[in-house]
Coordinates of C-alpha atoms in Angstrom, one line a residue:
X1 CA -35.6 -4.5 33.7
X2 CA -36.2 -8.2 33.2
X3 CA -33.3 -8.2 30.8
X4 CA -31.4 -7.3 33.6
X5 CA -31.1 -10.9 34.4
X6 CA -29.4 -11.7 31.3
X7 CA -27.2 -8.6 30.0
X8 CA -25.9 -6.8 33.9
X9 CA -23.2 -7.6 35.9
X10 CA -19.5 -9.6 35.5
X11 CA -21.7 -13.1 36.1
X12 CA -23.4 -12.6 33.1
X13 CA -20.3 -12.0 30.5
X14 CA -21.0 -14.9 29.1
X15 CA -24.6 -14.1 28.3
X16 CA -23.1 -11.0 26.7
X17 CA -20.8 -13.1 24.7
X18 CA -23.5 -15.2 23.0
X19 CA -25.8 -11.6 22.3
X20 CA -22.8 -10.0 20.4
X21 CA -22.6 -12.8 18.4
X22 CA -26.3 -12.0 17.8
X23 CA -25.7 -8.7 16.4
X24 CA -25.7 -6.7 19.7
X25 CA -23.3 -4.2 20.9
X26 CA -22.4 -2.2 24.3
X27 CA -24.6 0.0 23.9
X28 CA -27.3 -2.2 24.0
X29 CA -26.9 -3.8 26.9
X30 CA -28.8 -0.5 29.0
X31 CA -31.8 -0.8 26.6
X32 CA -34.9 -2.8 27.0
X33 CA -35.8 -6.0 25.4
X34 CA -38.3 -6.1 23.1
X35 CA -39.3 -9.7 21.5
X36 CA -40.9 -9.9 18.2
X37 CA -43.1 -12.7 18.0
X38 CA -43.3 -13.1 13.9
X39 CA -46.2 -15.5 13.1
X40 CA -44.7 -15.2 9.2
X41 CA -44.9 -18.8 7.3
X42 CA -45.7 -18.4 3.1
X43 CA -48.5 -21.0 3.7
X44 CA -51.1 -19.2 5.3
X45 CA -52.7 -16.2 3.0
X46 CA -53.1 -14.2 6.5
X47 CA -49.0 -14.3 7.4
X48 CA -47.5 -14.3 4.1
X49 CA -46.8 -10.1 4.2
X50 CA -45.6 -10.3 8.3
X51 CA -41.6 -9.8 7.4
X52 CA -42.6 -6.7 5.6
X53 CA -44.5 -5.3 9.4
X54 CA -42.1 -6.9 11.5
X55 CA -39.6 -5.1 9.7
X56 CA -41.3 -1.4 10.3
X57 CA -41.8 -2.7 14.3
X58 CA -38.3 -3.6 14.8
X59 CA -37.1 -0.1 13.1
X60 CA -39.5 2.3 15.2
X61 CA -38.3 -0.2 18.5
X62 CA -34.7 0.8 17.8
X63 CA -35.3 4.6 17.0
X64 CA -37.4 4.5 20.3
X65 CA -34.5 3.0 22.3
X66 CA -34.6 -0.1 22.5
X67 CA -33.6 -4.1 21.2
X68 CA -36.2 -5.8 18.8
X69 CA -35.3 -9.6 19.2
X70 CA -37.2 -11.5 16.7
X71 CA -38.3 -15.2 17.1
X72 CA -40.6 -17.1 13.9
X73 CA -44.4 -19.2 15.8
X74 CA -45.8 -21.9 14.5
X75 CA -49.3 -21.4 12.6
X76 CA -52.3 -23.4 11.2
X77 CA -53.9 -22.3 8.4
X78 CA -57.4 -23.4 9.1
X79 CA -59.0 -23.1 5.5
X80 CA -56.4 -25.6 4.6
X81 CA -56.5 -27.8 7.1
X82 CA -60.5 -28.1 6.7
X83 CA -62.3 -31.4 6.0
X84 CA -59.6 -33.8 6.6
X85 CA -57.5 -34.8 9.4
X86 CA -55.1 -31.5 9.6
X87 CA -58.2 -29.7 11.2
X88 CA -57.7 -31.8 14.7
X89 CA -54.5 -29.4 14.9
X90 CA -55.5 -26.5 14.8
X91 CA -57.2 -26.1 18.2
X92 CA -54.7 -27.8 19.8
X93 CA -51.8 -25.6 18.2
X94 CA -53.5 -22.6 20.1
X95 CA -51.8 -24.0 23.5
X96 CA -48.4 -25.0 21.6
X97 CA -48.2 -21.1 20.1
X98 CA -49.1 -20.1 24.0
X99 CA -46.3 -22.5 25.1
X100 CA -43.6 -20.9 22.7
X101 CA -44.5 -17.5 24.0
X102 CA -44.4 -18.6 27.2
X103 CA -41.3 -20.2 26.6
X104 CA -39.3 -17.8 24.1
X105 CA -40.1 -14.8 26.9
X106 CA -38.9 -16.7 30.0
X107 CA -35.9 -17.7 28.6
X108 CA -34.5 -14.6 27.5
X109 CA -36.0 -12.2 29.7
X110 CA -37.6 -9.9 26.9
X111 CA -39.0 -6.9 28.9
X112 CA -41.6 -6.4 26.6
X113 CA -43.3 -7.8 23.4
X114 CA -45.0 -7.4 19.8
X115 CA -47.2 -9.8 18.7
X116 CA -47.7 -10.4 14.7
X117 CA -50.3 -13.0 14.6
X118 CA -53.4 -13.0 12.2
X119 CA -55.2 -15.9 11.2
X120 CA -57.4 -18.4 14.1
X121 CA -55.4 -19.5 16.8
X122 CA -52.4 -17.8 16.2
X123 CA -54.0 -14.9 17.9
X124 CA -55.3 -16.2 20.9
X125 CA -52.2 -18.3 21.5
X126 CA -50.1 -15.5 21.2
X127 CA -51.9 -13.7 24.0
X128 CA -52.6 -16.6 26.4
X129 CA -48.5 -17.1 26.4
X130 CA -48.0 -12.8 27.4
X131 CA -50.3 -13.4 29.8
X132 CA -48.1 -16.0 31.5
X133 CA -45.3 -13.3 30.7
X134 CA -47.2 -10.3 31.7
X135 CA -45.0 -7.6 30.3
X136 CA -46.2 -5.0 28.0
X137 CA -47.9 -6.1 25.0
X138 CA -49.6 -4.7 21.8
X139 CA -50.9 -7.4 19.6
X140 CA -50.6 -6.2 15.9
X141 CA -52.3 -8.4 13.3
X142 CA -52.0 -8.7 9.8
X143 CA -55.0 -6.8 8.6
X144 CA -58.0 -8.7 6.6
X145 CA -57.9 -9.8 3.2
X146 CA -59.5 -7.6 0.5
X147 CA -62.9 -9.0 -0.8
X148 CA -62.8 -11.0 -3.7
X149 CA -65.6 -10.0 -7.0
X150 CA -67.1 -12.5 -9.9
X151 CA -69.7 -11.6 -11.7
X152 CA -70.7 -8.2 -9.9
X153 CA -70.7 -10.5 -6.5
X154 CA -69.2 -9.9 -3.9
X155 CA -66.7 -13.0 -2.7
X156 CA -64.8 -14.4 0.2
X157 CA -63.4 -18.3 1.0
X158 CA -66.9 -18.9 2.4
X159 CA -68.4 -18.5 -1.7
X160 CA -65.7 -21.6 -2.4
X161 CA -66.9 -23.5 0.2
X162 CA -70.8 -23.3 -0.6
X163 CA -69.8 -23.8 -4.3
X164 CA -69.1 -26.7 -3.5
X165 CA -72.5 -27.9 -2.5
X166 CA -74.0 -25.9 -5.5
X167 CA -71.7 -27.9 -7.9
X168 CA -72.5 -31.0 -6.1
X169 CA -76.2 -30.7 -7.0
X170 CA -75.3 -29.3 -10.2
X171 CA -76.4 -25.7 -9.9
X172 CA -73.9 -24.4 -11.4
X173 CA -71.2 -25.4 -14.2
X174 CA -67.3 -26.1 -13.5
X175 CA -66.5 -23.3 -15.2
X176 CA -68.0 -21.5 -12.5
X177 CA -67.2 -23.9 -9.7
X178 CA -63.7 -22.8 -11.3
X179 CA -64.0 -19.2 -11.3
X180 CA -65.5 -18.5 -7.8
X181 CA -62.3 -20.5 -6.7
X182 CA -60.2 -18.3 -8.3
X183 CA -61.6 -15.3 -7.5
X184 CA -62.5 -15.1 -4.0
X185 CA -59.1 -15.0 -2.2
X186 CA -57.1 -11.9 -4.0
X187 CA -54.3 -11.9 -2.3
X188 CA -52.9 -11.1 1.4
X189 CA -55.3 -10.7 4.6
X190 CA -57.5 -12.9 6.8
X191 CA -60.1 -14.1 4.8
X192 CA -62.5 -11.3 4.4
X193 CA -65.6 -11.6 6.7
X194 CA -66.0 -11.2 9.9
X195 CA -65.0 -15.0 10.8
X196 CA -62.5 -16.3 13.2
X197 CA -59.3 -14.4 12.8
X198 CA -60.9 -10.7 12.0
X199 CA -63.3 -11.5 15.2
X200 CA -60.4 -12.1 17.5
X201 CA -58.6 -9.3 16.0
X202 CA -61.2 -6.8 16.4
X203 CA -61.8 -7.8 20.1
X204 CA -58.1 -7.3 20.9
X205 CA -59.2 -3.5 20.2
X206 CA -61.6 -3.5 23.0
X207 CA -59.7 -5.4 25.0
X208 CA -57.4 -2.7 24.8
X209 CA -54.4 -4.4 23.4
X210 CA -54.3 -3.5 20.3
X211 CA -53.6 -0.1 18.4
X212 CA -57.3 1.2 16.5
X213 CA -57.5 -0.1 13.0
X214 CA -55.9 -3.5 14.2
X215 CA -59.2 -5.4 12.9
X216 CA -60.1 -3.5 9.8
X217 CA -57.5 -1.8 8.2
X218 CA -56.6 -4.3 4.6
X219 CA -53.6 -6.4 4.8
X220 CA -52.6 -4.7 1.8
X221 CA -53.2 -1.1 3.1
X222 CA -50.0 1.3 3.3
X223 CA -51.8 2.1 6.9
X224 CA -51.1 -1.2 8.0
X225 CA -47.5 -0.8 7.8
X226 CA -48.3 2.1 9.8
X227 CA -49.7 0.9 12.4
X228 CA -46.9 -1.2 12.6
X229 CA -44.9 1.8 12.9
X230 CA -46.7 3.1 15.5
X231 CA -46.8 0.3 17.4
X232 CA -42.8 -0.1 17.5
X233 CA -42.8 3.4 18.8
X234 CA -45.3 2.5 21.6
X235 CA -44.4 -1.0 23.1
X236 CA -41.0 1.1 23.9
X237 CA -43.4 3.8 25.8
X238 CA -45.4 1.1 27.4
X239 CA -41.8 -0.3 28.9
X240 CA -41.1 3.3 30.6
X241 CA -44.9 3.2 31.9
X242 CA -45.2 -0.4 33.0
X243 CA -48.3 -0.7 32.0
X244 CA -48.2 -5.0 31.5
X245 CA -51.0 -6.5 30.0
X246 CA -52.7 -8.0 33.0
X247 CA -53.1 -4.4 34.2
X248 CA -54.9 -4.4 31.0
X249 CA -56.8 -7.2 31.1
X250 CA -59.5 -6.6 34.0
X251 CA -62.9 -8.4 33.8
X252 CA -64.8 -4.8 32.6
X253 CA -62.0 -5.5 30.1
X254 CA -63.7 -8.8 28.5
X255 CA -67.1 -7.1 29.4
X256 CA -66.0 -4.4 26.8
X257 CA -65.0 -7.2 23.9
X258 CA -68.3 -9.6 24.4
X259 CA -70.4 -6.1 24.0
X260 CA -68.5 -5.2 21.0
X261 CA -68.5 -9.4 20.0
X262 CA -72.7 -9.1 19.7
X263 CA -72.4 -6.0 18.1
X264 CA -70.4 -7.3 15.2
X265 CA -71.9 -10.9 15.4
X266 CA -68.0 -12.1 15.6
X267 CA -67.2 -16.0 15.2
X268 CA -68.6 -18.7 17.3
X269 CA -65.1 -19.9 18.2
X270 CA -64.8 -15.9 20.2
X271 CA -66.5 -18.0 22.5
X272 CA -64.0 -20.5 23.2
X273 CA -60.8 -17.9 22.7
X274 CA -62.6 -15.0 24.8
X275 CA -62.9 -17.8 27.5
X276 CA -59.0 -19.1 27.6
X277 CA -57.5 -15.9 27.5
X278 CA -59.5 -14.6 30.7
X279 CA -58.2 -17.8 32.1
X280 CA -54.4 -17.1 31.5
X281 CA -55.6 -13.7 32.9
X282 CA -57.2 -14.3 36.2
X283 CA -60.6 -14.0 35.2
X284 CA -63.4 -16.2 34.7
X285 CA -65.8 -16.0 31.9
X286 CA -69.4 -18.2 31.6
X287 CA -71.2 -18.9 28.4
X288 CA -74.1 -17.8 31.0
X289 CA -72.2 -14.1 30.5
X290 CA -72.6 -14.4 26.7
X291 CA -76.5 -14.6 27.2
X292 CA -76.2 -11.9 30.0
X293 CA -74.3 -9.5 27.2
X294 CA -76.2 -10.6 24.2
X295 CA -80.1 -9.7 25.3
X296 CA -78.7 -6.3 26.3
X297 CA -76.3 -5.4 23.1
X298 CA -77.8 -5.0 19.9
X299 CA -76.4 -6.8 16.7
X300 CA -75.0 -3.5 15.0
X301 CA -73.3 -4.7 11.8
X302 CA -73.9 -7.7 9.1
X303 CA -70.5 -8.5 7.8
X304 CA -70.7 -12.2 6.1
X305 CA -71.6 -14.6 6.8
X306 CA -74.5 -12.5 8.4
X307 CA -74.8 -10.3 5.6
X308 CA -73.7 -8.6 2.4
X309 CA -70.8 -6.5 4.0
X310 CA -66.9 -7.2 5.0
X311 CA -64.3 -5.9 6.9
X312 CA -63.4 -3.6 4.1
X313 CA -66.8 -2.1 4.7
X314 CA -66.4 -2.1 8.8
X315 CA -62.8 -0.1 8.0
X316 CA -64.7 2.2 5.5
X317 CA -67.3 3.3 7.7
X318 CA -65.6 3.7 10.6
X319 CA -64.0 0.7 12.2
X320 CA -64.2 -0.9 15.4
X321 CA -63.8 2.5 17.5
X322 CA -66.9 3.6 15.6
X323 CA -69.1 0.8 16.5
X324 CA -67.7 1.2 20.4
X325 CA -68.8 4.7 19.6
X326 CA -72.1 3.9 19.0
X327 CA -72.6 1.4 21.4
X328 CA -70.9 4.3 24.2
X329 CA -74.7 6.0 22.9
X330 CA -76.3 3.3 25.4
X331 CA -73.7 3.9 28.5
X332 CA -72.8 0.0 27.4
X333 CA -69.5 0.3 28.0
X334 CA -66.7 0.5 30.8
X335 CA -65.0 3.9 29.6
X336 CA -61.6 4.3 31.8
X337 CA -60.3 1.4 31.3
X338 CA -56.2 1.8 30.4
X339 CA -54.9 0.2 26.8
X340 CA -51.9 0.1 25.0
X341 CA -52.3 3.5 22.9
X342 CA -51.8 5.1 26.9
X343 CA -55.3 6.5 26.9
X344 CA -58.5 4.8 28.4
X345 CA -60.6 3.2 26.0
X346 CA -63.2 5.8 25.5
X347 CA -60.5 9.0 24.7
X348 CA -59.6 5.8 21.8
X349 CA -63.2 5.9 20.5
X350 CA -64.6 9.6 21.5
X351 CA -64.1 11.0 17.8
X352 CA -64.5 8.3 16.0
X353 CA -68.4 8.2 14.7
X354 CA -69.7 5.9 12.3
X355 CA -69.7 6.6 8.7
X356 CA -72.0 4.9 7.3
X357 CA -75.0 3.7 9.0
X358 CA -75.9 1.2 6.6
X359 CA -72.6 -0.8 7.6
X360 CA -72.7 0.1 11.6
X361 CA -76.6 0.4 11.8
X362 CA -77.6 3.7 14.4
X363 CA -78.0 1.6 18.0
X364 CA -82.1 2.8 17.6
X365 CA -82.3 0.9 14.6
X366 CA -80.1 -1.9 14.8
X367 CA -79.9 -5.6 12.7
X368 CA -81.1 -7.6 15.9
X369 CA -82.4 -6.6 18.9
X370 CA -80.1 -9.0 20.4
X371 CA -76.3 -9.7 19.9
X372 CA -74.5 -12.0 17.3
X373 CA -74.3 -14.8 19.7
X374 CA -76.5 -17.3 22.1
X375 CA -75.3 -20.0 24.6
X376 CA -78.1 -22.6 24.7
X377 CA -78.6 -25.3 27.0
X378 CA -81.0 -28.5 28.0
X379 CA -80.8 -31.8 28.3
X380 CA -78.2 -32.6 25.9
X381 CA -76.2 -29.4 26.4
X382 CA -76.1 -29.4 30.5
X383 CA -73.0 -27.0 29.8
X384 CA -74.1 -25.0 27.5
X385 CA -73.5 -24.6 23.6
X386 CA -73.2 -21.6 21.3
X387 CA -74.7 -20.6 17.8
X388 CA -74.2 -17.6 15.9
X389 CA -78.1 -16.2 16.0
X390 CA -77.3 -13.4 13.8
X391 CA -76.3 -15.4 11.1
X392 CA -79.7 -18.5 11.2
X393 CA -82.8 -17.7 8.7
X394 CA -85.9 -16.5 11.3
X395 CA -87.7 -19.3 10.3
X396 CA -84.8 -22.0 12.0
X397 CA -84.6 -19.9 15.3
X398 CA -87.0 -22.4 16.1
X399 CA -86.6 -26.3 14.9
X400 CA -87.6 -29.7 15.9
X401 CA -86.8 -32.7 14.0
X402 CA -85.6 -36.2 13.5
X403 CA -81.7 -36.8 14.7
X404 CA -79.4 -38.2 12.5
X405 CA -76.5 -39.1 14.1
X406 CA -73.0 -39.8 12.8
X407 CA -69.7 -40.2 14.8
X408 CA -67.4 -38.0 13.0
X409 CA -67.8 -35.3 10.6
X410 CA -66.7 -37.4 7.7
X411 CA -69.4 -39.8 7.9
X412 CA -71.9 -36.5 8.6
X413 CA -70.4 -35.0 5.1
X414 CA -70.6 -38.7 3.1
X415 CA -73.9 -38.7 4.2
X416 CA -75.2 -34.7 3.3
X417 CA -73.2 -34.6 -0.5
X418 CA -75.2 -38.6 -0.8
X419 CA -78.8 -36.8 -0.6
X420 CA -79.5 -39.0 2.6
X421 CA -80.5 -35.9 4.8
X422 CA -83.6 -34.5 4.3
X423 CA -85.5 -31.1 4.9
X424 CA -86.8 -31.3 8.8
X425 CA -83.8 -33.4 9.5
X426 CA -81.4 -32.4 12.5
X427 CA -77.8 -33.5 11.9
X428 CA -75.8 -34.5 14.9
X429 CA -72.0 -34.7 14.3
X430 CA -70.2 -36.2 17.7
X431 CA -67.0 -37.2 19.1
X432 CA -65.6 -34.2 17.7
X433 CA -65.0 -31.9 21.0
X434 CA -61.7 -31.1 22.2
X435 CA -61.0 -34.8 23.9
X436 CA -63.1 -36.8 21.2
X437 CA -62.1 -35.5 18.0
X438 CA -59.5 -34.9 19.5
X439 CA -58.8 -31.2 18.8
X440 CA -62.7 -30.4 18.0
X441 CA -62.7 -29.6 14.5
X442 CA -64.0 -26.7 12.3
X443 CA -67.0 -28.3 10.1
X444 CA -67.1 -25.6 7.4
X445 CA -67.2 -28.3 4.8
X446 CA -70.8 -29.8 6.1
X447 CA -71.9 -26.6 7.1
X448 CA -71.8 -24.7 4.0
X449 CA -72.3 -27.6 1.6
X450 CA -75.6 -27.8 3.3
X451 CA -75.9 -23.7 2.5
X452 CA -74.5 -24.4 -0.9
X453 CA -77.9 -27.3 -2.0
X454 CA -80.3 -24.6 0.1
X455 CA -80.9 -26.2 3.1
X456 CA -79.8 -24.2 5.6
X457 CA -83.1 -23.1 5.8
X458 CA -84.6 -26.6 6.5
X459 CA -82.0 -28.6 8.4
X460 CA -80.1 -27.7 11.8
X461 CA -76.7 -29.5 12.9
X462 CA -75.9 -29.7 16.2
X463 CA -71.9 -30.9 17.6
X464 CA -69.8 -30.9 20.2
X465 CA -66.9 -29.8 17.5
X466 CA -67.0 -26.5 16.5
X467 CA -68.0 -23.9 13.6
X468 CA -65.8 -22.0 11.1
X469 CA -66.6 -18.5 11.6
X470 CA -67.7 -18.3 8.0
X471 CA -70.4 -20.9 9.4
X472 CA -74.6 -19.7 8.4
X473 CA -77.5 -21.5 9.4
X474 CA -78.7 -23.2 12.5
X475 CA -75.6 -24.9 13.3
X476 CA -75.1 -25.3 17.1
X477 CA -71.7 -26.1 18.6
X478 CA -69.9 -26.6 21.9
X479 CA -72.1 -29.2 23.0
X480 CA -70.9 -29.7 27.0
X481 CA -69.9 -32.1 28.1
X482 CA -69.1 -33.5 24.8
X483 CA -69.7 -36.9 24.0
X484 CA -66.3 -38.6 24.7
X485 CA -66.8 -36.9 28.3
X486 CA -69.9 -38.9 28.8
X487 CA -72.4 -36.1 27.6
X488 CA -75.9 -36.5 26.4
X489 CA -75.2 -36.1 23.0
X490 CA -73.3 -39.6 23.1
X491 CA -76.6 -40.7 23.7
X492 CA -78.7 -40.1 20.9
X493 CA -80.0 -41.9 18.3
X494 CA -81.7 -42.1 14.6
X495 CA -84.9 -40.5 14.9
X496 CA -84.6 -39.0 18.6
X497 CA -86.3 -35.5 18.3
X498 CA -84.1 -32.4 18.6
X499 CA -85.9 -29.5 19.9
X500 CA -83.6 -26.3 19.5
X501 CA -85.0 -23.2 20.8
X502 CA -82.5 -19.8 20.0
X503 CA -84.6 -17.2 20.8
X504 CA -85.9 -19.3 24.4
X505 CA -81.9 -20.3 24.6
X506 CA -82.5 -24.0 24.7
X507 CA -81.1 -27.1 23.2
X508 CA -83.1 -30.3 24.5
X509 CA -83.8 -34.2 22.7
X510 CA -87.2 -35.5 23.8
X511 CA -86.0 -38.1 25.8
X512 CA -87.3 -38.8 29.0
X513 CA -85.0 -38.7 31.9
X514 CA -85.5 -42.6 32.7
X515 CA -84.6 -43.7 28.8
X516 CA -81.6 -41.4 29.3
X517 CA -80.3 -43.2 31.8
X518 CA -81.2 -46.1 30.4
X519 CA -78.7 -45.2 27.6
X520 CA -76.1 -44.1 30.1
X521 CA -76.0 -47.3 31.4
X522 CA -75.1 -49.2 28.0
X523 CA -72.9 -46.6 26.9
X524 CA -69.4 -47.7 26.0
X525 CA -66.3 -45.3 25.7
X526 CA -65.0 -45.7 22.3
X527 CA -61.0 -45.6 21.9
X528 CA -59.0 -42.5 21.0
X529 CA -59.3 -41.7 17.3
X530 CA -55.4 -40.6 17.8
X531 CA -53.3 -42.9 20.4
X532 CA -49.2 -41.2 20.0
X533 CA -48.2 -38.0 19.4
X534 CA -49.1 -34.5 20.5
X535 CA -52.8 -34.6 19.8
X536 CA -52.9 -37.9 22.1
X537 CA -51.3 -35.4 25.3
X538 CA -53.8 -32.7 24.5
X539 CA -56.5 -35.2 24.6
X540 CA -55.8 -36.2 28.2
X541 CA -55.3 -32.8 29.4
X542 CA -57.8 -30.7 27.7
X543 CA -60.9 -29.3 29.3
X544 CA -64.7 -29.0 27.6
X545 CA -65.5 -26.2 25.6
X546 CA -67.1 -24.6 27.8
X547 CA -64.2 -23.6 29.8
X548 CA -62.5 -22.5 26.3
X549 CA -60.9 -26.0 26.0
X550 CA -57.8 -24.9 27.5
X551 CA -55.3 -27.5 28.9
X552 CA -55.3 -27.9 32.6

């Protein structure tokens, strides 16, 4: 065993020493290591509950036979840290989390490990550092956040944000504005739609890492806690199998998670995460793949922002194994692939239907003919870009219009809650990617404030930062290369026409190639936006989004 290296053998009294003092006895020295990576922190809505599952994990690991060592992660509440400075974090604390992983599992030899993530980054970063590890690994999340009600409506932390817009223009009264804020959170869980954190922790089921129910089940289900349960009793199995996680994370593995990705029509930013943990893996994925994925899986279920339904719904009607089910009805799938329950991925989903077709539509009869997601690209996104297609009006699939152009998302927001943008117009928010911003920001707050005075029917945005996953409309992120790079998009000006194509997959201005370079040619780097610090190293290190603006 790994641990080996730090409990075995007369050099290694000391080590011993130093573990007693932790708790441990003789007996525990012959049993495996299991770290318990415990993403709990009473800020963040999605983590506040982890003691409680750590605390069935690390009781199952000992009745299994073997050492649950517990160490706290860092986390990023992105809902919080929207709209103001705290969001340039959040991306970057991704690598930090994958770093302490990295880090907490070197030095100390764990054998295996748990992961209790939940919210954003916090699950990706979790992964990316057990890949470095490559031990066994389950990933078990938090569980999603009951849907909040007002009024006989349905409600989630996407309602707050586009009441916002609504009380801007004075559509409705503050006590309203009031009420929707109180009500749409209710307690525990991921916020409730299929953004950021439920995307990622649905995809960890078809990845295979995760236990089924790990996207769906409600944070304030007693089948949460066991879940946790049974995943103390497996990581303990996986350690007599050696079954590690890169022997679970083959390329059909991804495959499997982009299918189920435009079934679900998961977050935007799956396509940046998706991307860096196939990195830390060995295996490369394209936005070109995306496309390649999306024009052969239908979009299957419309869980907000798309639609009217939530992950209490998904978990109702069947959960992720009964969407894999149903997209198995289309030989989509690659079926033997191993995961952490010990069976191949199909034996996970063979008896799990769908229960209600009008939240995981029949694959005959499905939301979109296409999946959740596009990767665009032209002459101002040479690299590509990504919107979430399943979630724009029909009549924006198709757009040209006049650029207006603003260098940072606060100037973008100053400008749509001033009445300044029109219908027709095409917002272009810039020097926001992963070296410009630098961390490329969520822009939730533009997004749906735009949603919130009814114009996401009317006027696109286009960045190279990046979308909340509780994002609607025509909003088009990921511009590569981004603008600090040098990319197009630095290049634009008031009144350049955007031409954005979803269904034909292209993103162009209608610029000619000479006037571009003209452009190029008077273009001026502009200083860092943050000089000291963390934020500044990332900025230097991190790659475009494209390549999942991991740090090289």
């Amino acid at each position: 065993m790994h641990s080996d290296n730090v409990k075995q053998g007369p050099a290694r009294a000391a080590h011993r020493a130093l573990l007693r003092a932790a708790g441990l006895q003789d007996g525990d020295f012959q049993k495996p290591f299991i770290g318990v990576a415990n993403a709990y922190t009473n800020i963040i809505p999605g983590h506040v509950h982890l003691n409680e599952l750590a605390a069935a994990v690390k009781e199952e690991i000992v009745k299994a036979g073997g050492v649950p060592l517990e160490f706290g992660m860092i986390g990023v509440c992105d809902g919080i840290a929207m709209g103001h400075e705290g969001m340039k974090y959040s991306l970057g604390s991704r690598e930090l989390i994958a770093d302490s992983v990295e880090t907490m599992g070197k030095a100390h030899c764990f054998d295996a490990i748990v992961l209790l993530p939940n919210c954003d980054k916090i699950v990706p970063g979790m992964i990316m550092g057990a890949c470095r590890l490559n031990i066994p690994t389950i990933v078990l999340s938090g569980g999603p956040m009951l849907t909040g009600e007002h009024g006989g409506q349905k409600l989630d932390l996407n309602s707050v944000f586009e009441a916002v817009g609504k009380f801007n223009q004075g559509l409705i009264s503050a006590q309203e504005f009031h009420a929707i804020e109180c009500a749409a959170c209710p307690g525990p869980g991921s916020c409730s739609g299929m953004f950021t954190a439920n995307s990622m922790n649905c995809l960890c089921e078809a990845l295979g890492l995760a236990l089924p129910g790990n996207g769906t089940v409600p944070a304030v289900s007693p089948r949460r806690v066991e879940l946790a349960r049974q995943a103390g009793k497996q990581i303990v199995s996986l350690v007599k199998k050696d079954l590690k996680i890169r022997d679970i994370l083959k390329k059909e593995a991804f495959d499997n998670a982009l299918a189920l990705d435009m079934a679900l029509g998961c977050s935007t930013n799956s396509a940046l995460h998706l991307p860096a943990i196939a990195y830390e893996a060995g295996v490369e994925i394209t936005l070109h793949l995306i496309n390649e994925v999306s024009e052969k899986v239908a979009h299957l279920c419309n869980i907000a922002p798309a639609g009217p339904d939530h992950l209490e719904d998904l978990d109702r009607a069947g959960g992720v194994m009964a969407v894999l089910n149903e997209l198995d009805k289309k030989n989509i799938l690659h079926k033997d692939l191993l995961t952490v329950t010990g069976q191949t991925i199909a034996e996970n989903y063979q008896d799990r239907p769908a229960l209600d077709h009008k939240v995981i539509a029949p694959i005959d009869k499905p939301y979109h003919e296409q999946g959740g997601l596009a990767a665009l690209f032209g002459n101002i996104a040479r690299d590509g870009a990504v919107v979430k297609q399943s979630a724009v009006a029909p009549e924006m699939l198709r757009h040209s219009g006049p650029a207006r152009v603003f260098d940072s998302e606060d100037a973008a927001y100053q400008a749509i809650t001033g009445g300044k943008i029109k219908k027709g117009d095409v917002v272009v928010i810039r020097y926001e990617g992963p070296k410009g911003g630098p961390g490329m920001r969520e822009m939730l707050l533009p997004t749906s404030t735009i949603a919130g005075m009814g114009l996401d029917k009317d006027v696109a945005l286009i960045t190279d930062g990046r979308f909340s996953g509780a994002t609607r409309g025509a909003s088009i992120g990921h511009i590569s290369p981004e603008a600090m790079a040098g990319g197009e998009i630095a290049l634009l000006k008031d009144g350049d026409i955007i031409e954005i194509d979803i269904p034909g997959k292209t993103l162009n201005a209608r610029i000619s190639a000479a006037e571009m370079e003209k452009r190029r040619q008077a273009w001026q780097k502009p200083e860092p936006k943050i000089k000291t610090g963390y934020m500044a190293r990332y900025a230097k290190l991190v790659t475009s989004a494209n390549l999942g603006a991991v740090v090289q």
